[in-house]
Short mmCIF file of C-alpha atoms and ligand atoms in Angstrom, two decimals:
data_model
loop_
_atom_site.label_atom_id
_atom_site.label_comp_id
_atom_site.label_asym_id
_atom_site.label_seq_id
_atom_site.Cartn_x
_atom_site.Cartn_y
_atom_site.Cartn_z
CA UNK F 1 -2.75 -37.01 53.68
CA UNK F 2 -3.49 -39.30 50.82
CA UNK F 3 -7.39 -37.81 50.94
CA UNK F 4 -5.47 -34.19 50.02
CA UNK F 5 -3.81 -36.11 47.23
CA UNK F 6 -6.64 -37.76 45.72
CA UNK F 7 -8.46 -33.53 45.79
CA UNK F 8 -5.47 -32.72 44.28
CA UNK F 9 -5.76 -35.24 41.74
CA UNK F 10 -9.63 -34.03 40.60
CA UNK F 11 -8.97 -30.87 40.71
CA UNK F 12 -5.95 -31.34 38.52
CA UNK F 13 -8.47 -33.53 36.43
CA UNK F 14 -11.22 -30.81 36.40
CA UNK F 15 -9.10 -28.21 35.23
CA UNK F 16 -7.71 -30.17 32.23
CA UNK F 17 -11.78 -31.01 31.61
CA UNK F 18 -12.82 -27.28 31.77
CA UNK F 19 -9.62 -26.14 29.70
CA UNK F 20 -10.55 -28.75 26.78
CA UNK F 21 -14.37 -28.16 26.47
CA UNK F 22 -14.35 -24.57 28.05
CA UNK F 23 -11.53 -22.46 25.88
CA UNK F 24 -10.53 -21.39 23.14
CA UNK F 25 -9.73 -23.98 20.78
CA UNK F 26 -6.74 -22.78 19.76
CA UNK F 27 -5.10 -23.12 23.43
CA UNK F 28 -5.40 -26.64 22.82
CA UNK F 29 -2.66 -26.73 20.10
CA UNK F 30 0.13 -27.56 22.16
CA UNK F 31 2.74 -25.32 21.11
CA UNK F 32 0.80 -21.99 20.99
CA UNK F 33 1.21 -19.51 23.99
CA UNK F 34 -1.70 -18.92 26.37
CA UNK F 35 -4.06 -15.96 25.42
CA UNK F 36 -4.10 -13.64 28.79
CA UNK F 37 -6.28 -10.82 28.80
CA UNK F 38 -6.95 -8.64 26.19
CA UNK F 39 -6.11 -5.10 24.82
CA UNK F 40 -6.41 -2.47 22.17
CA UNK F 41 -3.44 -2.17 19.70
CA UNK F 42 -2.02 1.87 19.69
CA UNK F 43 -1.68 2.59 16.10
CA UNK F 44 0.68 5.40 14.92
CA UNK F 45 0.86 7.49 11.87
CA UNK F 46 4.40 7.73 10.25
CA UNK F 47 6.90 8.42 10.81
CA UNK F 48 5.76 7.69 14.44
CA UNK F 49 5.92 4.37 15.94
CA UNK F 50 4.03 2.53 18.47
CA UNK F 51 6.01 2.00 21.83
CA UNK F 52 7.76 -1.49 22.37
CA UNK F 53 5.74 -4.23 23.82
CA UNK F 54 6.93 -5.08 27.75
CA UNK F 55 4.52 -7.77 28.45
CA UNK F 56 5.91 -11.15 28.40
CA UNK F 57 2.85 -13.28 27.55
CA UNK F 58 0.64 -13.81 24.75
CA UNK F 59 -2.75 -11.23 24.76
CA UNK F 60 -5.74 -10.65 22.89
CA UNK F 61 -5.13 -7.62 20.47
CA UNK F 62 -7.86 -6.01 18.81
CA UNK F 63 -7.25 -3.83 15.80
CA UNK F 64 -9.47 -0.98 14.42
CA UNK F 65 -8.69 0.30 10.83
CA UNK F 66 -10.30 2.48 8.98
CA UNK F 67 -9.86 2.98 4.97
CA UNK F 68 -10.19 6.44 3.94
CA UNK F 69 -10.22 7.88 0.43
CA UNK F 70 -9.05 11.39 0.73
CA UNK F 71 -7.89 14.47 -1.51
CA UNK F 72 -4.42 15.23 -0.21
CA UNK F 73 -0.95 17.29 -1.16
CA UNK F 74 1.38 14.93 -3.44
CA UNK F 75 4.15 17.38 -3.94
CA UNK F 76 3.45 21.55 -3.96
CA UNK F 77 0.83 22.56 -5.84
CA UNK F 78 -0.07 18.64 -6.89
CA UNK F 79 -2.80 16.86 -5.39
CA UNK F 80 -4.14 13.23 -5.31
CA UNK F 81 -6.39 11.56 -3.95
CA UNK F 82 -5.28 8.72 -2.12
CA UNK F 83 -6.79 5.82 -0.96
CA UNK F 84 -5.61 5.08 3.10
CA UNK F 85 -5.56 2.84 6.17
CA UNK F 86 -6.36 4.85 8.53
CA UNK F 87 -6.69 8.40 6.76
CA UNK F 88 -2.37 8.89 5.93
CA UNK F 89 -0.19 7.02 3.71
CA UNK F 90 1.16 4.56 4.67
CA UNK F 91 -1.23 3.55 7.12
CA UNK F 92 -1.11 3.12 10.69
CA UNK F 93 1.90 1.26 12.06
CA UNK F 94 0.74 -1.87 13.94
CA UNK F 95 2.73 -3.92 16.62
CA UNK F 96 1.95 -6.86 18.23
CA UNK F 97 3.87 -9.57 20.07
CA UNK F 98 4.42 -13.17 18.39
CA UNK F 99 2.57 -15.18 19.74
CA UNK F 100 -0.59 -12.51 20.15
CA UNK F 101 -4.01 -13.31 19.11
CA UNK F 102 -5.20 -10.34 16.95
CA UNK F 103 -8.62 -9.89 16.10
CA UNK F 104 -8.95 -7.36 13.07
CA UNK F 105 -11.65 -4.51 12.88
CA UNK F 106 -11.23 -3.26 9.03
CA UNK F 107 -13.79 -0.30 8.32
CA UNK F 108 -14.91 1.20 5.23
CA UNK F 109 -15.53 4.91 5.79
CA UNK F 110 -19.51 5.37 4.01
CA UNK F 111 -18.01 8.08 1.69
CA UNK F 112 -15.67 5.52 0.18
CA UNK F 113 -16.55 4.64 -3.56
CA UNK F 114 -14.49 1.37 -3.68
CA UNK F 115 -14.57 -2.07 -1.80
CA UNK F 116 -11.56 -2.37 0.40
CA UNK F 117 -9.65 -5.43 2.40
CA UNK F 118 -6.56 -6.00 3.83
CA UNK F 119 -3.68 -8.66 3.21
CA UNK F 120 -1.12 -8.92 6.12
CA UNK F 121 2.08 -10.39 5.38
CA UNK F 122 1.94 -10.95 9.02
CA UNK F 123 -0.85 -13.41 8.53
CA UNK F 124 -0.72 -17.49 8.25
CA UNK F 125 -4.09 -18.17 6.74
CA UNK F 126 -5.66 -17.44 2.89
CA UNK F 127 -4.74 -14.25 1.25
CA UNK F 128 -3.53 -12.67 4.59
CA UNK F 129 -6.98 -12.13 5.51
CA UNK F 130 -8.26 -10.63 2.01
CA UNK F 131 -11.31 -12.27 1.76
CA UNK F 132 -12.34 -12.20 5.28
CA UNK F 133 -12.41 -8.68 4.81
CA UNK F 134 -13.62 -7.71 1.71
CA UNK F 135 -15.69 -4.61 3.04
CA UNK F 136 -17.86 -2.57 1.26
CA UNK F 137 -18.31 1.50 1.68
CA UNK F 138 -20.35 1.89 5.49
CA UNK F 139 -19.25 -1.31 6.66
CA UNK F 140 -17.32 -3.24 8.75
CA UNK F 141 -15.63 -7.23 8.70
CA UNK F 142 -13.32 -8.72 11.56
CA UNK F 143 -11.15 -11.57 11.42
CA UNK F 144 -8.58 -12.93 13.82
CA UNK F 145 -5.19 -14.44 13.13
CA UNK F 146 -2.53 -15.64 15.64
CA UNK F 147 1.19 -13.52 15.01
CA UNK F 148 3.23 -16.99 14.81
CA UNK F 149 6.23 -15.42 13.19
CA UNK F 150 7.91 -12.62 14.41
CA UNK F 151 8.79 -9.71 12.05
CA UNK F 152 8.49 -6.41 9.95
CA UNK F 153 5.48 -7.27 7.82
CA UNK F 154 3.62 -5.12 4.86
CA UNK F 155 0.20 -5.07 4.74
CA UNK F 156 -1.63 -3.91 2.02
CA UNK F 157 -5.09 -3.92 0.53
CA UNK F 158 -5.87 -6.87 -2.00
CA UNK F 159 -8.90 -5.50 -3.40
CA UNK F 160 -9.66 -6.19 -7.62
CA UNK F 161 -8.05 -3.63 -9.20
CA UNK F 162 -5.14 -4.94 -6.73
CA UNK F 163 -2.41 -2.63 -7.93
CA UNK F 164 -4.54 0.33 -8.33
CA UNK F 165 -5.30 0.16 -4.74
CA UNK F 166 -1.87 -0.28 -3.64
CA UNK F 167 -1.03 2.96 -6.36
CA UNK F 168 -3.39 5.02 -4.21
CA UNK F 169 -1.77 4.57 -1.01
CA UNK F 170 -3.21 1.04 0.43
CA UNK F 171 -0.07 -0.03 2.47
CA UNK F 172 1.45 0.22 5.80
CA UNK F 173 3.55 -2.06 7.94
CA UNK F 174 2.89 -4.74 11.27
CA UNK F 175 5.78 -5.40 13.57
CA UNK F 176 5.73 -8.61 15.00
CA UNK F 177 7.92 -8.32 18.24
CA UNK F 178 9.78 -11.73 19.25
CA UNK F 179 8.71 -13.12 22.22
CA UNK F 180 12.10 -11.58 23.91
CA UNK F 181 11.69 -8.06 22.50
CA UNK F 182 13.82 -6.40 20.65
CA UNK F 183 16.70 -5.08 21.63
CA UNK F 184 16.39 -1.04 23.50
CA UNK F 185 17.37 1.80 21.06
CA UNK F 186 17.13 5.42 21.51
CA UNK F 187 14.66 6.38 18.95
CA UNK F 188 12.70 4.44 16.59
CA UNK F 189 11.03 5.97 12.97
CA UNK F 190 8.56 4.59 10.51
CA UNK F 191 9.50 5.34 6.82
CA UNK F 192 8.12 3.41 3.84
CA UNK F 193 9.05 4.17 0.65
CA UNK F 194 6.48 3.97 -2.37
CA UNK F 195 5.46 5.18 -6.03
CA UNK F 196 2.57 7.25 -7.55
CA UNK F 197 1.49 7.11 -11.14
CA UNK F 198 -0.04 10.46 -12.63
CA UNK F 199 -1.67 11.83 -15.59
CA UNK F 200 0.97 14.59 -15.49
CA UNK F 201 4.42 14.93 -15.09
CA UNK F 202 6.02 15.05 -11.91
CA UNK F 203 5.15 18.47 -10.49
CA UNK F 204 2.15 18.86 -13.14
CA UNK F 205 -0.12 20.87 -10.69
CA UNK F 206 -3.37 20.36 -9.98
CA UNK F 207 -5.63 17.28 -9.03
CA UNK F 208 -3.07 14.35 -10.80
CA UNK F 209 -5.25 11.88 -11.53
CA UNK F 210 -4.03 7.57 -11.11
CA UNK F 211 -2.35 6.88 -14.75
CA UNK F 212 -3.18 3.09 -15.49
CA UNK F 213 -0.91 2.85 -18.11
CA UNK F 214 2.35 4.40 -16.16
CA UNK F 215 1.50 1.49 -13.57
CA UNK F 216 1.71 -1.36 -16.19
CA UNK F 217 4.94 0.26 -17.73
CA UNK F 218 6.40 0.60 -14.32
CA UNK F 219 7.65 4.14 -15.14
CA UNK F 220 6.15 6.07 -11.90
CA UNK F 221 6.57 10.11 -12.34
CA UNK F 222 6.60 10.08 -8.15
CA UNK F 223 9.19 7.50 -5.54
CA UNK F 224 8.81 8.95 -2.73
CA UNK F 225 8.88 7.89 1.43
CA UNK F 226 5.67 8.53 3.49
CA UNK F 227 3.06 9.19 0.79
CA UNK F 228 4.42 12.68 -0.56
CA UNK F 229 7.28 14.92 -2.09
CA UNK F 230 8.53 16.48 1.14
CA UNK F 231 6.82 14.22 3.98
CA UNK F 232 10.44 13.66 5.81
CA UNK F 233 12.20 17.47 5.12
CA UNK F 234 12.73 20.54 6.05
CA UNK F 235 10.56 20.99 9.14
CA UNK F 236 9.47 17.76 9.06
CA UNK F 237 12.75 16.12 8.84
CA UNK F 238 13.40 13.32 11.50
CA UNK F 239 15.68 14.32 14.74
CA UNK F 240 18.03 12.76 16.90
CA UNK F 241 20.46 13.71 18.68
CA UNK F 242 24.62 12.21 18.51
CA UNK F 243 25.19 9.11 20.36
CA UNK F 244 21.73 7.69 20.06
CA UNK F 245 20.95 4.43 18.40
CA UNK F 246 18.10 4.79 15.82
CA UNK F 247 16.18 2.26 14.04
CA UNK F 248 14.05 2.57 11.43
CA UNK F 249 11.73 0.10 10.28
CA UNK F 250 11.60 0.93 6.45
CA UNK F 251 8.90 -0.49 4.16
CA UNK F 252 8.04 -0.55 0.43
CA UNK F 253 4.77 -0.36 -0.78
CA UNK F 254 5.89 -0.54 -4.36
CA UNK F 255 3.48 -1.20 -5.69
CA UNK F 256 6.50 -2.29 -8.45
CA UNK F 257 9.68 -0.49 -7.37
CA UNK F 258 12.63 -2.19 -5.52
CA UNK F 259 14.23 -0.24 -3.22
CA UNK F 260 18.00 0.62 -3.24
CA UNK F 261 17.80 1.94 0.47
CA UNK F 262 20.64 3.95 1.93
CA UNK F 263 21.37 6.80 4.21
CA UNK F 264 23.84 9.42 2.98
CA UNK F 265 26.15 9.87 5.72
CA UNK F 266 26.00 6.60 8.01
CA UNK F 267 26.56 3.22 7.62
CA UNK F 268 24.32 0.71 8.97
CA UNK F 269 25.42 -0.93 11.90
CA UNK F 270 23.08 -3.81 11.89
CA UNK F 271 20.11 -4.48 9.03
CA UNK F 272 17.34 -7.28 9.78
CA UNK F 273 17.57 -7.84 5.89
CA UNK F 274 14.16 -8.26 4.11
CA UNK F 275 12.32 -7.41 7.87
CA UNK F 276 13.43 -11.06 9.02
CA UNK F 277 13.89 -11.61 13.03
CA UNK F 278 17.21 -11.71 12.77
CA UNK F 279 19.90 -8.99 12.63
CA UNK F 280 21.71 -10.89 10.04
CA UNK F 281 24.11 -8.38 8.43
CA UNK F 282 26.83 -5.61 9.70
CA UNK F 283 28.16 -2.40 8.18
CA UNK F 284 25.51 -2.36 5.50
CA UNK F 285 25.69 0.97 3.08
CA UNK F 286 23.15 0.10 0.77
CA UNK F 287 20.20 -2.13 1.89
CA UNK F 288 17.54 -3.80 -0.62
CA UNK F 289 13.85 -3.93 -0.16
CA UNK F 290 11.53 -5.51 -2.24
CA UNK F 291 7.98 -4.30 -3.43
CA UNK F 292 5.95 -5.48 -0.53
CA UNK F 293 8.80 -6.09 1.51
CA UNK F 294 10.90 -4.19 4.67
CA UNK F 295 14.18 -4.11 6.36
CA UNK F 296 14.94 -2.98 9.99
CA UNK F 297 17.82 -0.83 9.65
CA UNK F 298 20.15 0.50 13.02
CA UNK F 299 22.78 2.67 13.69
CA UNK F 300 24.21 5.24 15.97
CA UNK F 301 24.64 8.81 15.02
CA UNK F 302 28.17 9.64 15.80
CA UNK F 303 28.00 13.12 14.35
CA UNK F 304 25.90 16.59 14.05
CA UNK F 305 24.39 16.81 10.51
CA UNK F 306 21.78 16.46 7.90
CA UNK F 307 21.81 12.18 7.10
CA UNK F 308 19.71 11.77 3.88
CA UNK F 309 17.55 9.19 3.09
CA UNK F 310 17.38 7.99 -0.50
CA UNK F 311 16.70 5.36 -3.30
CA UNK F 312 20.05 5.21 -4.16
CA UNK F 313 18.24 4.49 -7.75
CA UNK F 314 19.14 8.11 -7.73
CA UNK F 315 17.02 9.97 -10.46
CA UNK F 316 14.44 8.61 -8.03
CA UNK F 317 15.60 10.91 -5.31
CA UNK F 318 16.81 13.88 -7.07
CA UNK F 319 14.06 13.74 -9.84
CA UNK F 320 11.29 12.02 -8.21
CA UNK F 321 11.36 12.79 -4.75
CA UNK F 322 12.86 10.31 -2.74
CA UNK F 323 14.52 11.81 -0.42
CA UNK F 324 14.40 12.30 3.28
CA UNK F 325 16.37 13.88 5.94
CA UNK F 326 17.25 13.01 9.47
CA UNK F 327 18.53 16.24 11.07
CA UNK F 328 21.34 15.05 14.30
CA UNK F 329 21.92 17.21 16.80
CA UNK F 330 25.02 17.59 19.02
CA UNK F 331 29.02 18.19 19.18
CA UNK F 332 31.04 17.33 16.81
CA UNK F 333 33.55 14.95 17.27
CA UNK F 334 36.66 15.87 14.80
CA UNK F 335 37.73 12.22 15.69
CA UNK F 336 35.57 11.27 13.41
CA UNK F 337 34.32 13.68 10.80
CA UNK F 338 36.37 16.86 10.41
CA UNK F 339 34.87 18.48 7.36
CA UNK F 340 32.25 21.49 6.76
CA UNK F 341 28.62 20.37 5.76
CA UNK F 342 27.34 21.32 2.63
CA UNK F 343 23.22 20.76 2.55
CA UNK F 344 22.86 22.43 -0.77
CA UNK F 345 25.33 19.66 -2.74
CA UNK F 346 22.02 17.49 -1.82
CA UNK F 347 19.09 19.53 -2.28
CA UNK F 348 16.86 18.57 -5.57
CA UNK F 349 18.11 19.96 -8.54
CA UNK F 350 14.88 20.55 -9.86
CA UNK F 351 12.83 17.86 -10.99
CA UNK F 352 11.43 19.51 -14.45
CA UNK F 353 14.62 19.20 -16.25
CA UNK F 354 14.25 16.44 -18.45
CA UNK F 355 12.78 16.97 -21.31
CA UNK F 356 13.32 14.20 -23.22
CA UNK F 357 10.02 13.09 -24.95
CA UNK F 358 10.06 9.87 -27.38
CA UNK F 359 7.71 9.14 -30.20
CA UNK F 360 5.02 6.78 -28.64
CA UNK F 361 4.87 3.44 -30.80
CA UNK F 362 1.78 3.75 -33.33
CA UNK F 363 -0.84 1.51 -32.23
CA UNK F 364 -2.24 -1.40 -34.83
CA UNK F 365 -4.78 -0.18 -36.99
CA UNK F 366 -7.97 -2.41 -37.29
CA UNK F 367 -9.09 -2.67 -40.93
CA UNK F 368 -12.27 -4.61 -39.86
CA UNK F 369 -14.31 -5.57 -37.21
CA UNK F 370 -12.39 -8.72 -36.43
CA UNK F 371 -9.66 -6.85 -35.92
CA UNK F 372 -11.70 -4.16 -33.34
CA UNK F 373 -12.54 -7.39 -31.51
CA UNK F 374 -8.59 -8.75 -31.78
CA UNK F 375 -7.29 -5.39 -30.79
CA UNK F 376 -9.90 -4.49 -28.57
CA UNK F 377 -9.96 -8.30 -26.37
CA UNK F 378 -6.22 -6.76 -25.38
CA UNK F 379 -7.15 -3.72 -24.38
CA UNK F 380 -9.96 -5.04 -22.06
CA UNK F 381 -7.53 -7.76 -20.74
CA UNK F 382 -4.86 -4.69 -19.78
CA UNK F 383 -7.29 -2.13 -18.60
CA UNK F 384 -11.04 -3.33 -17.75
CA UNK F 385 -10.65 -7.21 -16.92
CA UNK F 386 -9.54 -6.01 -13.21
CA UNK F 387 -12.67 -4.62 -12.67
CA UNK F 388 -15.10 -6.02 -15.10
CA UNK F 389 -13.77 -9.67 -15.11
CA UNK F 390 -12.85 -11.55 -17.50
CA UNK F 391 -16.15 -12.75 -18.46
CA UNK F 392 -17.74 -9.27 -18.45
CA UNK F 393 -19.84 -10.51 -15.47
CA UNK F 394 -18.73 -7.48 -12.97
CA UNK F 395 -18.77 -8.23 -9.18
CA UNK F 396 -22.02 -7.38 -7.45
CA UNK F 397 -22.06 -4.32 -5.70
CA UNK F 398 -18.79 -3.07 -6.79
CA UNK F 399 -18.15 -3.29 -10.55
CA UNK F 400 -21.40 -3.53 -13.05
CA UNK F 401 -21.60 -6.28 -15.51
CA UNK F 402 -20.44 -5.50 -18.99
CA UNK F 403 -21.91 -9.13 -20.18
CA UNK F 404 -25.47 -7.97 -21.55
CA UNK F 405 -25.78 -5.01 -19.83
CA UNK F 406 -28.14 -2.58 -20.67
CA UNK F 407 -26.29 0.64 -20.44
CA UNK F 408 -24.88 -0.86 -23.02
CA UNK F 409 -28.13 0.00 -25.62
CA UNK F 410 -26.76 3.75 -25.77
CA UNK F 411 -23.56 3.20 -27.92
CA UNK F 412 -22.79 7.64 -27.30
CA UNK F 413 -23.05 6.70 -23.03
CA UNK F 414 -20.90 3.94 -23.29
CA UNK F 415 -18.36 5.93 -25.42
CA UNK F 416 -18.51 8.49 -23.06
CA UNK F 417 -18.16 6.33 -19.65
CA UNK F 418 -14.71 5.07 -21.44
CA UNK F 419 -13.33 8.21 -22.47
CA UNK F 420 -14.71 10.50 -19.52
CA UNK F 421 -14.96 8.15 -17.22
CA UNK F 422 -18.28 7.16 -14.88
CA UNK F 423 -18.98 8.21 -11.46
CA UNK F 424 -22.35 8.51 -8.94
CA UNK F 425 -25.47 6.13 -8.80
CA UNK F 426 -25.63 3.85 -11.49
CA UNK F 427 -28.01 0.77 -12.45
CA UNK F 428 -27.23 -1.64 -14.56
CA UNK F 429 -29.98 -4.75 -15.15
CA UNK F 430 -31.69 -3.60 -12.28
CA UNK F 431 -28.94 -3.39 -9.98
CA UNK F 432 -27.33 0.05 -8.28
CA UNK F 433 -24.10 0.59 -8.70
CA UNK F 434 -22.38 3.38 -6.94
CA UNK F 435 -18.48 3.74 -7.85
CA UNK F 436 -16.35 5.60 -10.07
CA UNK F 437 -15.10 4.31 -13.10
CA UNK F 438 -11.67 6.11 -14.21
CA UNK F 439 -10.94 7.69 -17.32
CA UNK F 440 -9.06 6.35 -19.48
CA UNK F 441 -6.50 7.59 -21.03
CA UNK F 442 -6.57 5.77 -24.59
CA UNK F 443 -6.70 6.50 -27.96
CA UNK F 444 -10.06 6.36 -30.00
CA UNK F 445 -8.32 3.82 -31.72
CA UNK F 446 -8.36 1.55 -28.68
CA UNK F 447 -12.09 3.14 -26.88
CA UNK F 448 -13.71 1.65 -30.35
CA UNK F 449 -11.56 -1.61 -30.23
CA UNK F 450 -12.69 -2.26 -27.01
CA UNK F 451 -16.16 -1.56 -27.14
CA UNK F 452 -16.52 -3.57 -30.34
CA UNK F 453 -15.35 -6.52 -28.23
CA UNK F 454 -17.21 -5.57 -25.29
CA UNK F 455 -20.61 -5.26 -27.79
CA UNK F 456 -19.15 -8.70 -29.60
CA UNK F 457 -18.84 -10.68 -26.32
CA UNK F 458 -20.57 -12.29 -23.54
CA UNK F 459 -24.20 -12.39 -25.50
CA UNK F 460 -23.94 -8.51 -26.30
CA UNK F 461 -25.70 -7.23 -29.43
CA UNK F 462 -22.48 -7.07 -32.02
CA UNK F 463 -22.47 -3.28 -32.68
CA UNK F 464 -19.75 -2.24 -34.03
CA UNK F 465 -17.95 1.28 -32.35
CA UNK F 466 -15.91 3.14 -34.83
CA UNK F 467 -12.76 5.80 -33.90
CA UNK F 468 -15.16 8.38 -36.00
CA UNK F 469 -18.16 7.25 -33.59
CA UNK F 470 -15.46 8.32 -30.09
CA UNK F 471 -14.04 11.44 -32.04
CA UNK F 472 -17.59 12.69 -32.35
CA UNK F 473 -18.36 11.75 -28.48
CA UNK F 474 -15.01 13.24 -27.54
CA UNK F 475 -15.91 16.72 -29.50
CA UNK F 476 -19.21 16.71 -28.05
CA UNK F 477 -18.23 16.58 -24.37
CA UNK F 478 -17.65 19.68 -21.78
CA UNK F 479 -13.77 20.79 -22.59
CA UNK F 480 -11.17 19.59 -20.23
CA UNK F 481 -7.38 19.33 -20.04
CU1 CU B 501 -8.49 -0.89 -1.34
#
């Protein structure tokens, strides 16, 4: 009897010894779960969404995302080309358990022309992961981060120019079940809500190129939910049927917008405000979501009909295409709604009517070269600093040097690469470069102010760039509109 104890006692003893020398680190922190097993993490494209988690233990959960840069529809007869996780915007939905161990595969598709990472919101550790997965085009980087708090988290990519990327399309959500689960619905929808910036108007066809200077005003010409005019109508409208409980986890990508969510036609039974794990709020009409933020949004649909989604910032929806539909099936039930639908009362009323164009402020005027290099040192820190840094240095690999580089020694190229903007295999002091360099959409007044500062800083030669030197450049290249 006592000789059983005493085995007991070692092998209790043993264990402890082969658990602290033998693990993972991490189980030794006392109040994390135990990793058991391991699996792959289903990823969904919207408006889909991964099913709900029934294990009831912490597991490994390994993650494969791929960043994509991709020509694809914006609205009819308007294309862009976005920048993805995982080939759609937003990008895949992700769900894990709190508690889960998730070890991140990020891949850079080789025909990418930009650097991409990823920041989780999800994430307890520097910049959500950003720098452990700073990935260039052709390659890969993993990470791993424990899910310690549960949640509806935003993830987005944090790559220099940060909000360009998120403009393009970088975003998508991560739930983070609670350890119980959340409570059974009947159908469950991913929608996030987010804004593009183009050259043209909204509905300008053609290839709409990214408009810097929209994004730094704010003043997007497209708001719309799951990357494009139209993703959520029509055909492609969500369904249910009455009586079933939907949630939808709603995101916003921004990347400035708040959202003024609400659903013409229901009320919000519960909202898990701001994507917390609580359902802390009833009878909502009107939920807000903040640029990089979500809510989880539930309610039953008690009656057959088109439920539209909108920013109830409403020129948004009507003008700039936020709008979405959830078609419900079913009987009607007088009890509760008596009236005749009218769809058309909500249809867009066509988004080209405003035509309301204001005189653009006049920009300064420099009457010498130390006002180029005044002027210009603000246009650099609004448009090129992002990319260049702000001591011209570049980043290897990604963004050329403008601090003595010697592309630099043809004043006409340099014009040029400003004004028409620089793409395919560059080098620059020796080094290749392989990216594309927007155009930019600024007045020779501002292309010679800020390559006068460009040729006045950083140990550059001092030339001096003149609006008469870019007006002959502009004339002198291929015509395009
Ligand atoms: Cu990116």
């Amino acid at each position: 009897m006592t000789n059983i104890i005493f085995h007991g006692i070692w092998f209790y003893a043993i264990s402890i010894l082969v658990q602290l020398f033998a693990f993972n680190p991490l189980a030794l922190a006392a109040d994390l779960p135990k990793i058991k097993g391991e699996e792959s993490a289903t990823l969904t494209d919207a408006p889909n969404v991964p099913p709900p988690i029934t294990r009831s233990h912490a597991t490994k959960v390994t993650v494969q995302l791929e960043a994509r840069e991709l020509q694809q529809r914006l609205a009819d007869g308007v294309k862009y080309t976005y920048w993805t996780f995982g080939g759609k915007v937003p990008g895949k939905f992700i769900r894990v358990r709190q508690g889960d161990l998730v070890e991140f595969h990020l891949h850079n598709h080789p025909s990418s022309k930009m650097p991409h990472n990823i920041d989780l919101h999800a994430v307890t550790g520097p910049g959500g992961g950003a720098a452990a997965s700073f990935t260039a085009p052709g390659h890969s980087s993993v990470f791993s981060f424990r899910a310690l708090n549960p949640g509806l988290f935003v993830y987005h990519c944090a790559t220099a120019p940060v909000g360009m990327h998120i403009a393009n399309g970088m975003y998508g959500l991560i739930l983070v079940e609670p350890e119980d689960g959340l409570p059974k619905v009947d159908k469950e929808f991913y929608v996030m809500q987010s804004e593009f910036y183009t050259k043209g108007k909204y509905g300008q066809p053609g290839l709409q190129p990214f408009s810097m200077e929209k994004a730094i005003n704010e003043n997007p010409d497209y708001v719309v939910f799951n990357g494009s005019v139209g993703a959520l109508l029509g055909d492609n409208a969500l369904k249910a049927k009455t009586g079933e409980t939907i949630r939808l986890f709603v995101g916003n990508g921004g990347p400035n917008l708040i959202s003024s969510f609400h659903v013409i036609g229901e009320i919000f039974d519960k909202v898990y405000t701001e994507g917390g794990s609580l359902p802390n709020q009833k009878d909502v009409q009107t939920t807000l979501i903040p640029a990089g933020g979500s809510a989880i949004a539930e309610f039953k649909a008690d009656v057959p009909g088109t439920l539209i989604l909108v920013d109830h910032a409403i020129f948004r929806a009507f003008n700039k295409g936020a709008l979405a539909q959830i078609t419900v099936d079913g009987k009607d039930n007088k009890e509760i709604y008596s009236g005749k639908e009218k769809d058309e009362v909500y249809l867009p009323e066509g988004g080209n009517i405003q035509n309301i164009t204001k005189a653009a402020p006049l920009p300064p005027v420099a009457k010498s070269k130390t006002d180029r290099v005044e002027f210009g040192s603000r246009v650099f820190k609004q448009n090129c600093m992002a990319c260049h840094q702000e001591d011209g240095t570049g980043i290897e690999g990604a963004f050329p040097p403008l601090a003595k580089s010697d592309f630099l020694k043809s004043k006409r190229k340099s014009i040029e690469a400003v004004v028409a903007g620089l793409s395919g295999k560059l080098v620059v002091n020796g080094k290749e470069y392989n990216g594309v360099m927007p155009a930019w959409e600024l007045s020779d007044e501002d292309v010679a102010n800020v390559l006068t500062y460009v040729y006045s800083s950083w140990g550059n030669d001092g030339s001096v760039v003149t609006t008469d030197d870019v007006r002959s450049v502009r004339k002198s290249l291929p015509q395009k509109k």
